[in-house]
Each structure stands twice: as C-alpha cells, then as structure tokens.
Amino acid sequence: MKNAHLKTQDDRSSFKSSLCNKVAFLVFLCFLTENTTAAGAPHRFDYRGNETDRTALLAVKRQLVDHRDGVLGSWNSSVHHCAWAGVTCGSKHNRVTVLDLNSLGLSGPLFKVIQNFTSLVTLFADYNTFTGTIPQSIGRMRNLTYLGLGANKLSGTLPVSLFNLSSLQLFDLTDNLFHGELPPNLGFTHPRLIWLGLAQNNFSGSIQIIRNFTNLESIILHENSFTGRVLDDFHQFHNLNIISLI
C-alpha cells in the first residue's frame, strides 16, 4: 500500500481529474473497438434508432437549466443525438452509454430525467448545482460503472437499489447533502469498486464498513458523522493510494 493522504481540495480534485481522464480514455477505446471491422478499418457508425434515448435527452434539456447557454443549446435536430456534446452511444444498439455533464453550470432535478437511460455505463455530473434525491429506479441502470455526482446539492438517503449495482468501479458523491447510514454489507455488494468518495455529506454509522472493500485505490470519507475506531489493518488494501477519513 502506498501511504498517501490528500490534504487539500485541490489535491483531491487533481487526483480525481486524472482518474476520470483515464476512465474517459478507456471508454473511448471501447468505442473504437466496437466501431472497427475485423480487418481493422473503421466502419460507418449507424445513427438510426434509438428514439427512446433521444426523447430522454430532450427531457433532460427541458428539465435542467443551462446557466451558460452552452452544451444543452447544442442539443438540437441539426445533429443526431449520438453526436451531441457530452453524449456517447454504443454502436450495437445506438443506446446512450456515456453522459458527461461535468462542470457545465447546470441546475435542476437531475434524476427526474436521468433514470430513463437504462444502458448508461458512465454518468459524470460533478460541479453543477443539481438538486433532488437519487430514486430507487437507479437500480435499472445495471451497466452503470462510473458514477460521479460530486459538488452538487443532491440530498436525501441513498436508495437500496443503488447498493445492488455490482458493476460500479467509481462511486463519488462528495460535497452534497446526503445523510443516513450505509448498509454494513456495502463492500460485498460492490466488489469491483476502486474509488469511494462520500466526503462532505452527513453520512453516519460505523466507519468499519470500509473493511469489506479489498480493491479500493481511493477512500475519501472526511467531514461526515461516521463513528468507531479507524481500522488498524490497512495492509489488506493492497491497491490503496489515497485515504482521507477525518
């Protein structure tokens, strides 16, 4: 284990930005792989279908406020929705697999509309002013792997269905208004998780829940109401690079 501690918000933001860049690069590679023939030559992307996701994206545009008249203004009929800024579709079924809304000056009830994207793999919506709660219907997003919602005004308790998304590798709710206890079996339900960011909320319960995670590279839990003794046996986290608990 590399014994490191992020002491400043800039340090944490820098590290997460680096990780997100890696994730974006991996998603891009997957996109290229899906859109390459056996001979190695890219084939033409078929933008036909899926009207369900196009309708859902237009609902996002109607429900959210774009304070900069930026990316959402470019979501119009002049370009297919799979080519809209921040949107990536998979080639096999033309479903939206990546929605990147990071730092776009957006506000409004994010999950009132996002829950309709059942094929999402990546949802990045950090550094906006989104409001509302995370609904039980997030459990329908069974492919969700990267979930970044940091630095918003989301609130409430976390739905049980969220803890059944076993594909999650990045889970960041840092700097919101969430509260409540986390389930004691959290680590077992997210065996692939490498980033856990819950800092600057009002979560409670035993901090011992992190004992169940074995693949984590980053644990960011500071400024909550967790109780109990901090673990002595951090040697079990062989990949741990970042830890911030207080």
CSV table of N, CA, C and O in Angstrom, one decimal, residues 100-186:
chain,number,residue,atom,x,y,z
A,100,ASP,N,-21.7,12.9,-20.1
A,100,ASP,CA,-20.7,13.7,-19.4
A,100,ASP,C,-21.2,15.1,-19.2
A,100,ASP,O,-21.1,15.9,-20.2
A,101,LEU,N,-21.7,15.5,-18.0
A,101,LEU,CA,-22.2,16.8,-17.8
A,101,LEU,C,-21.3,17.6,-16.8
A,101,LEU,O,-21.8,18.5,-16.2
A,102,ASN,N,-20.1,17.2,-16.6
A,102,ASN,CA,-19.2,17.8,-15.7
A,102,ASN,C,-19.0,19.3,-15.9
A,102,ASN,O,-18.8,19.7,-17.1
A,103,SER,N,-19.2,20.1,-14.8
A,103,SER,CA,-18.8,21.5,-14.8
A,103,SER,C,-19.4,22.3,-16.0
A,103,SER,O,-18.7,23.1,-16.6
A,104,LEU,N,-20.7,22.1,-16.2
A,104,LEU,CA,-21.4,22.8,-17.3
A,104,LEU,C,-22.3,23.9,-16.8
A,104,LEU,O,-23.0,24.5,-17.6
A,105,GLY,N,-22.3,24.2,-15.5
A,105,GLY,CA,-23.2,25.3,-15.0
A,105,GLY,C,-24.7,24.9,-15.1
A,105,GLY,O,-25.5,25.8,-15.3
A,106,LEU,N,-25.0,23.6,-14.8
A,106,LEU,CA,-26.4,23.2,-14.9
A,106,LEU,C,-27.0,23.1,-13.6
A,106,LEU,O,-26.3,22.8,-12.6
A,107,SER,N,-28.3,23.2,-13.5
A,107,SER,CA,-29.1,23.1,-12.3
A,107,SER,C,-30.4,22.4,-12.6
A,107,SER,O,-30.9,22.4,-13.7
A,108,GLY,N,-31.0,21.9,-11.5
A,108,GLY,CA,-32.3,21.3,-11.7
A,108,GLY,C,-32.3,19.9,-11.1
A,108,GLY,O,-31.3,19.4,-10.6
A,109,PRO,N,-33.5,19.2,-11.2
A,109,PRO,CA,-33.7,17.8,-10.7
A,109,PRO,C,-33.1,16.8,-11.6
A,109,PRO,O,-33.8,16.2,-12.4
A,110,LEU,N,-31.8,16.5,-11.4
A,110,LEU,CA,-31.1,15.6,-12.3
A,110,LEU,C,-31.8,14.2,-12.5
A,110,LEU,O,-32.0,13.8,-13.7
A,111,PHE,N,-32.1,13.5,-11.4
A,111,PHE,CA,-32.6,12.2,-11.6
A,111,PHE,C,-34.0,12.1,-12.0
A,111,PHE,O,-34.5,11.0,-12.2
A,112,LYS,N,-34.7,13.2,-12.1
A,112,LYS,CA,-36.1,13.1,-12.6
A,112,LYS,C,-36.1,12.7,-14.1
A,112,LYS,O,-37.1,12.2,-14.6
A,113,VAL,N,-35.0,12.9,-14.7
A,113,VAL,CA,-34.9,12.6,-16.2
A,113,VAL,C,-33.8,11.5,-16.5
A,113,VAL,O,-33.9,10.7,-17.4
A,114,ILE,N,-32.7,11.5,-15.7
A,114,ILE,CA,-31.6,10.6,-16.0
A,114,ILE,C,-32.0,9.2,-15.8
A,114,ILE,O,-31.4,8.3,-16.4
A,115,GLN,N,-32.9,8.9,-14.9
A,115,GLN,CA,-33.3,7.5,-14.7
A,115,GLN,C,-33.8,6.7,-15.9
A,115,GLN,O,-33.9,5.5,-15.9
A,116,ASN,N,-34.1,7.4,-17.0
A,116,ASN,CA,-34.6,6.8,-18.2
A,116,ASN,C,-33.5,6.2,-19.0
A,116,ASN,O,-33.8,5.4,-20.0
A,117,PHE,N,-32.2,6.4,-18.7
A,117,PHE,CA,-31.1,5.9,-19.5
A,117,PHE,C,-30.6,4.6,-18.9
A,117,PHE,O,-29.7,4.5,-18.2
A,118,THR,N,-31.3,3.5,-19.3
A,118,THR,CA,-31.0,2.2,-18.7
A,118,THR,C,-29.7,1.5,-19.2
A,118,THR,O,-29.3,0.5,-18.7
A,119,SER,N,-29.1,2.1,-20.3
A,119,SER,CA,-27.9,1.5,-20.8
A,119,SER,C,-26.7,2.3,-20.4
A,119,SER,O,-25.6,2.0,-20.9
A,120,LEU,N,-26.8,3.2,-19.6
A,120,LEU,CA,-25.6,4.1,-19.2
A,120,LEU,C,-24.6,3.2,-18.5
A,120,LEU,O,-24.8,2.4,-17.6
A,121,VAL,N,-23.3,3.5,-18.9
A,121,VAL,CA,-22.1,2.9,-18.3
A,121,VAL,C,-21.5,4.0,-17.5
A,121,VAL,O,-21.0,3.7,-16.4
A,122,THR,N,-21.5,5.2,-18.0
A,122,THR,CA,-20.8,6.3,-17.3
A,122,THR,C,-21.7,7.5,-17.2
A,122,THR,O,-22.3,8.0,-18.2
A,123,LEU,N,-21.8,8.0,-16.0
A,123,LEU,CA,-22.5,9.3,-15.7
A,123,LEU,C,-21.6,10.2,-14.9
A,123,LEU,O,-21.4,9.9,-13.7
A,124,PHE,N,-21.1,11.2,-15.5
A,124,PHE,CA,-20.3,12.2,-14.8
A,124,PHE,C,-21.2,13.5,-14.8
A,124,PHE,O,-21.5,14.1,-15.8
A,125,ALA,N,-21.5,14.0,-13.6
A,125,ALA,CA,-22.3,15.2,-13.5
A,125,ALA,C,-21.8,16.1,-12.3
A,125,ALA,O,-22.5,16.8,-11.7
A,126,ASP,N,-20.5,16.0,-12.1
A,126,ASP,CA,-19.8,16.8,-11.0
A,126,ASP,C,-19.8,18.3,-11.3
A,126,ASP,O,-19.9,18.7,-12.4
A,127,TYR,N,-19.7,19.1,-10.2
A,127,TYR,CA,-19.5,20.5,-10.2
A,127,TYR,C,-20.6,21.2,-11.0
A,127,TYR,O,-20.4,22.0,-12.0
A,128,ASN,N,-21.8,21.0,-10.6
A,128,ASN,CA,-23.0,21.7,-11.1
A,128,ASN,C,-23.8,22.1,-9.8
A,128,ASN,O,-23.3,22.1,-8.7
A,129,THR,N,-25.1,22.4,-10.0
A,129,THR,CA,-25.9,22.6,-8.8
A,129,THR,C,-27.2,21.8,-9.0
A,129,THR,O,-28.3,22.3,-8.8
A,130,PHE,N,-27.0,20.5,-9.3
A,130,PHE,CA,-28.2,19.6,-9.4
A,130,PHE,C,-28.8,19.4,-8.0
A,130,PHE,O,-28.1,19.4,-7.0
A,131,THR,N,-30.1,19.2,-8.0
A,131,THR,CA,-30.9,19.0,-6.8
A,131,THR,C,-31.7,17.7,-6.8
A,131,THR,O,-31.7,17.0,-7.8
A,132,GLY,N,-32.4,17.4,-5.7
A,132,GLY,CA,-33.2,16.3,-5.7
A,132,GLY,C,-32.6,15.1,-5.0
A,132,GLY,O,-31.5,15.2,-4.5
A,133,THR,N,-33.2,13.9,-5.1
A,133,THR,CA,-32.7,12.7,-4.5
A,133,THR,C,-32.4,11.7,-5.6
A,133,THR,O,-32.7,11.9,-6.7
A,134,ILE,N,-31.7,10.6,-5.2
A,134,ILE,CA,-31.4,9.5,-6.1
A,134,ILE,C,-32.6,8.5,-5.9
A,134,ILE,O,-32.8,8.0,-4.8
A,135,PRO,N,-33.3,8.2,-6.9
A,135,PRO,CA,-34.5,7.4,-6.8
A,135,PRO,C,-34.2,5.9,-6.8
A,135,PRO,O,-33.1,5.5,-7.3
A,136,GLN,N,-35.1,5.1,-6.4
A,136,GLN,CA,-34.9,3.6,-6.4
A,136,GLN,C,-34.7,3.1,-7.8
A,136,GLN,O,-34.0,2.1,-8.0
A,137,SER,N,-35.2,3.8,-8.8
A,137,SER,CA,-35.2,3.4,-10.2
A,137,SER,C,-33.7,3.4,-10.7
A,137,SER,O,-33.5,2.9,-11.8
A,138,ILE,N,-32.8,3.9,-10.0
A,138,ILE,CA,-31.4,3.9,-10.5
A,138,ILE,C,-30.9,2.4,-10.6
A,138,ILE,O,-30.0,2.1,-11.3
A,139,GLY,N,-31.6,1.5,-9.9
A,139,GLY,CA,-31.3,0.1,-9.9
A,139,GLY,C,-31.5,-0.5,-11.3
A,139,GLY,O,-31.0,-1.6,-11.6
A,140,ARG,N,-32.2,0.3,-12.2
A,140,ARG,CA,-32.4,-0.2,-13.5
A,140,ARG,C,-31.2,0.0,-14.4
A,140,ARG,O,-31.1,-0.6,-15.4
A,141,MET,N,-30.3,0.8,-13.9
A,141,MET,CA,-29.0,1.1,-14.7
A,141,MET,C,-28.0,0.0,-14.3
A,141,MET,O,-27.0,0.3,-13.7
A,142,ARG,N,-28.2,-1.2,-14.7
A,142,ARG,CA,-27.4,-2.3,-14.3
A,142,ARG,C,-26.0,-2.3,-14.9
A,142,ARG,O,-25.1,-3.1,-14.4
A,143,ASN,N,-25.8,-1.5,-15.9
A,143,ASN,CA,-24.4,-1.5,-16.5
A,143,ASN,C,-23.6,-0.3,-16.0
A,143,ASN,O,-22.5,-0.1,-16.4
A,144,LEU,N,-24.2,0.5,-15.1
A,144,LEU,CA,-23.5,1.7,-14.6
A,144,LEU,C,-22.2,1.3,-13.9
A,144,LEU,O,-22.2,0.5,-12.9
A,145,THR,N,-21.1,1.9,-14.4
A,145,THR,CA,-19.8,1.5,-13.9
A,145,THR,C,-19.1,2.7,-13.2
A,145,THR,O,-18.4,2.6,-12.3
A,146,TYR,N,-19.3,3.9,-13.8
A,146,TYR,CA,-18.7,5.1,-13.3
A,146,TYR,C,-19.8,6.1,-13.0
A,146,TYR,O,-20.5,6.6,-13.9
A,147,LEU,N,-19.9,6.5,-11.7
A,147,LEU,CA,-20.9,7.4,-11.2
A,147,LEU,C,-20.3,8.5,-10.4
A,147,LEU,O,-19.8,8.3,-9.3
A,148,GLY,N,-20.2,9.7,-11.0
A,148,GLY,CA,-19.6,10.9,-10.4
A,148,GLY,C,-20.6,12.0,-10.3
A,148,GLY,O,-21.0,12.6,-11.3
A,149,LEU,N,-21.0,12.3,-9.0
A,149,LEU,CA,-22.0,13.3,-8.8
A,149,LEU,C,-21.5,14.4,-7.8
A,149,LEU,O,-22.3,15.1,-7.1
A,150,GLY,N,-20.2,14.5,-7.6
A,150,GLY,CA,-19.7,15.4,-6.6
A,150,GLY,C,-20.0,16.9,-6.8
A,150,GLY,O,-20.2,17.3,-8.0
A,151,ALA,N,-20.0,17.6,-5.7
A,151,ALA,CA,-20.1,19.1,-5.8
A,151,ALA,C,-21.4,19.5,-6.4
A,151,ALA,O,-21.4,20.3,-7.4
A,152,ASN,N,-22.5,19.0,-5.9
A,152,ASN,CA,-23.9,19.4,-6.3
A,152,ASN,C,-24.7,19.7,-5.0
A,152,ASN,O,-24.1,19.9,-3.9
A,153,LYS,N,-26.0,19.7,-5.1
A,153,LYS,CA,-26.9,19.9,-4.0
A,153,LYS,C,-27.9,18.8,-3.9
A,153,LYS,O,-29.0,19.0,-3.5
A,154,LEU,N,-27.4,17.6,-4.2
A,154,LEU,CA,-28.3,16.4,-4.1
A,154,LEU,C,-28.4,16.0,-2.6
A,154,LEU,O,-27.5,16.3,-1.8
A,155,SER,N,-29.6,15.4,-2.3
A,155,SER,CA,-29.9,15.2,-0.9
A,155,SER,C,-30.6,13.9,-0.6
A,155,SER,O,-30.9,13.2,-1.6
A,156,GLY,N,-31.0,13.7,0.6
A,156,GLY,CA,-31.8,12.5,1.0
A,156,GLY,C,-30.9,11.4,1.4
A,156,GLY,O,-29.6,11.5,1.5
A,157,THR,N,-31.5,10.2,1.6
A,157,THR,CA,-30.8,9.0,1.8
A,157,THR,C,-30.6,8.2,0.5
A,157,THR,O,-31.2,8.5,-0.5
A,158,LEU,N,-29.6,7.3,0.5
A,158,LEU,CA,-29.3,6.6,-0.7
A,158,LEU,C,-30.3,5.4,-0.8
A,158,LEU,O,-30.5,4.6,0.2
A,159,PRO,N,-30.8,5.1,-2.0
A,159,PRO,CA,-31.8,4.0,-2.1
A,159,PRO,C,-31.1,2.7,-2.1
A,159,PRO,O,-29.9,2.5,-2.5
A,160,VAL,N,-31.8,1.7,-1.6
A,160,VAL,CA,-31.3,0.3,-1.5
A,160,VAL,C,-30.8,-0.2,-2.9
A,160,VAL,O,-29.8,-0.9,-3.0
A,161,SER,N,-31.5,0.2,-3.9
A,161,SER,CA,-31.2,-0.3,-5.3
A,161,SER,C,-29.8,0.1,-5.7
A,161,SER,O,-29.2,-0.6,-6.5
A,162,LEU,N,-29.4,1.2,-5.2
A,162,LEU,CA,-28.0,1.7,-5.6
A,162,LEU,C,-26.9,0.7,-5.1
A,162,LEU,O,-25.9,0.6,-5.8
A,163,PHE,N,-27.2,0.1,-4.0
A,163,PHE,CA,-26.2,-0.8,-3.5
A,163,PHE,C,-26.2,-2.2,-4.2
A,163,PHE,O,-25.4,-3.1,-3.8
A,164,ASN,N,-27.1,-2.4,-5.1
A,164,ASN,CA,-27.1,-3.6,-5.9
A,164,ASN,C,-26.5,-3.5,-7.3
A,164,ASN,O,-26.5,-4.4,-8.0
A,165,LEU,N,-25.9,-2.3,-7.5
A,165,LEU,CA,-25.2,-2.1,-8.8
A,165,LEU,C,-23.8,-2.6,-8.7
A,165,LEU,O,-22.8,-1.9,-8.4
A,166,SER,N,-23.6,-3.9,-8.9
A,166,SER,CA,-22.3,-4.6,-8.6
A,166,SER,C,-21.2,-4.2,-9.6
A,166,SER,O,-20.1,-4.5,-9.4
A,167,SER,N,-21.6,-3.6,-10.7
A,167,SER,CA,-20.6,-3.2,-11.7
A,167,SER,C,-19.9,-1.9,-11.4
A,167,SER,O,-18.9,-1.6,-12.1
A,168,LEU,N,-20.3,-1.2,-10.4
A,168,LEU,CA,-19.7,0.1,-10.0
A,168,LEU,C,-18.2,0.0,-9.7
A,168,LEU,O,-17.8,-0.9,-8.9
A,169,GLN,N,-17.4,0.8,-10.4
A,169,GLN,CA,-16.0,0.9,-10.1
A,169,GLN,C,-15.6,2.3,-9.5
A,169,GLN,O,-14.7,2.4,-8.7
A,170,LEU,N,-16.3,3.3,-9.9
A,170,LEU,CA,-16.1,4.7,-9.4
A,170,LEU,C,-17.5,5.2,-8.8
A,170,LEU,O,-18.5,5.2,-9.5
A,171,PHE,N,-17.5,5.5,-7.5
A,171,PHE,CA,-18.7,6.0,-6.9
A,171,PHE,C,-18.4,7.2,-6.0
A,171,PHE,O,-17.8,7.1,-5.0
A,172,ASP,N,-18.7,8.4,-6.6
A,172,ASP,CA,-18.3,9.6,-5.9
A,172,ASP,C,-19.5,10.5,-5.7
A,172,ASP,O,-20.2,11.0,-6.7
A,173,LEU,N,-19.9,10.8,-4.4
A,173,LEU,CA,-21.0,11.7,-4.0
A,173,LEU,C,-20.5,12.8,-3.2
A,173,LEU,O,-21.2,13.5,-2.5
A,174,THR,N,-19.2,13.1,-3.3
A,174,THR,CA,-18.5,14.1,-2.4
A,174,THR,C,-19.2,15.5,-2.5
A,174,THR,O,-19.5,15.9,-3.6
A,175,ASP,N,-19.3,16.2,-1.4
A,175,ASP,CA,-19.8,17.5,-1.3
A,175,ASP,C,-21.2,17.7,-1.9
A,175,ASP,O,-21.5,18.3,-2.8
A,176,ASN,N,-22.1,17.0,-1.2
A,176,ASN,CA,-23.5,17.1,-1.4
A,176,ASN,C,-24.2,17.2,0.0
A,176,ASN,O,-23.6,17.6,0.9
A,177,LEU,N,-25.5,16.8,0.0
A,177,LEU,CA,-26.3,17.0,1.2
A,177,LEU,C,-26.9,15.6,1.6
A,177,LEU,O,-28.0,15.6,2.3
A,178,PHE,N,-26.3,14.5,1.3
A,178,PHE,CA,-26.8,13.2,1.6
A,178,PHE,C,-26.7,13.0,3.1
A,178,PHE,O,-25.8,13.5,3.8
A,179,HIS,N,-27.5,12.0,3.6
A,179,HIS,CA,-27.4,11.7,5.0
A,179,HIS,C,-27.9,10.2,5.2
A,179,HIS,O,-28.3,9.6,4.2
A,180,GLY,N,-27.7,9.7,6.4
A,180,GLY,CA,-28.2,8.3,6.7
A,180,GLY,C,-27.0,7.3,6.8
A,180,GLY,O,-25.9,7.7,6.5
A,181,GLU,N,-27.4,6.2,7.3
A,181,GLU,CA,-26.4,5.1,7.4
A,181,GLU,C,-26.2,4.3,6.2
A,181,GLU,O,-27.2,4.1,5.4
A,182,LEU,N,-25.0,3.8,6.0
A,182,LEU,CA,-24.7,2.9,4.8
A,182,LEU,C,-24.9,1.5,5.2
A,182,LEU,O,-24.6,1.1,6.4
A,183,PRO,N,-25.3,0.6,4.4
A,183,PRO,CA,-25.5,-0.8,4.7
A,183,PRO,C,-24.2,-1.5,5.1
A,183,PRO,O,-23.1,-1.2,4.5
A,184,PRO,N,-24.2,-2.4,6.1
A,184,PRO,CA,-23.0,-3.0,6.6
A,184,PRO,C,-22.3,-3.9,5.6
A,184,PRO,O,-21.1,-4.2,5.7
A,185,ASN,N,-23.1,-4.4,4.6
A,185,ASN,CA,-22.5,-5.3,3.6
A,185,ASN,C,-22.1,-4.5,2.3
A,185,ASN,O,-21.9,-5.1,1.2
A,186,LEU,N,-21.9,-3.2,2.4
A,186,LEU,CA,-21.6,-2.4,1.3
A,186,LEU,C,-20.4,-2.9,0.4
A,186,LEU,O,-20.5,-3.0,-0.8
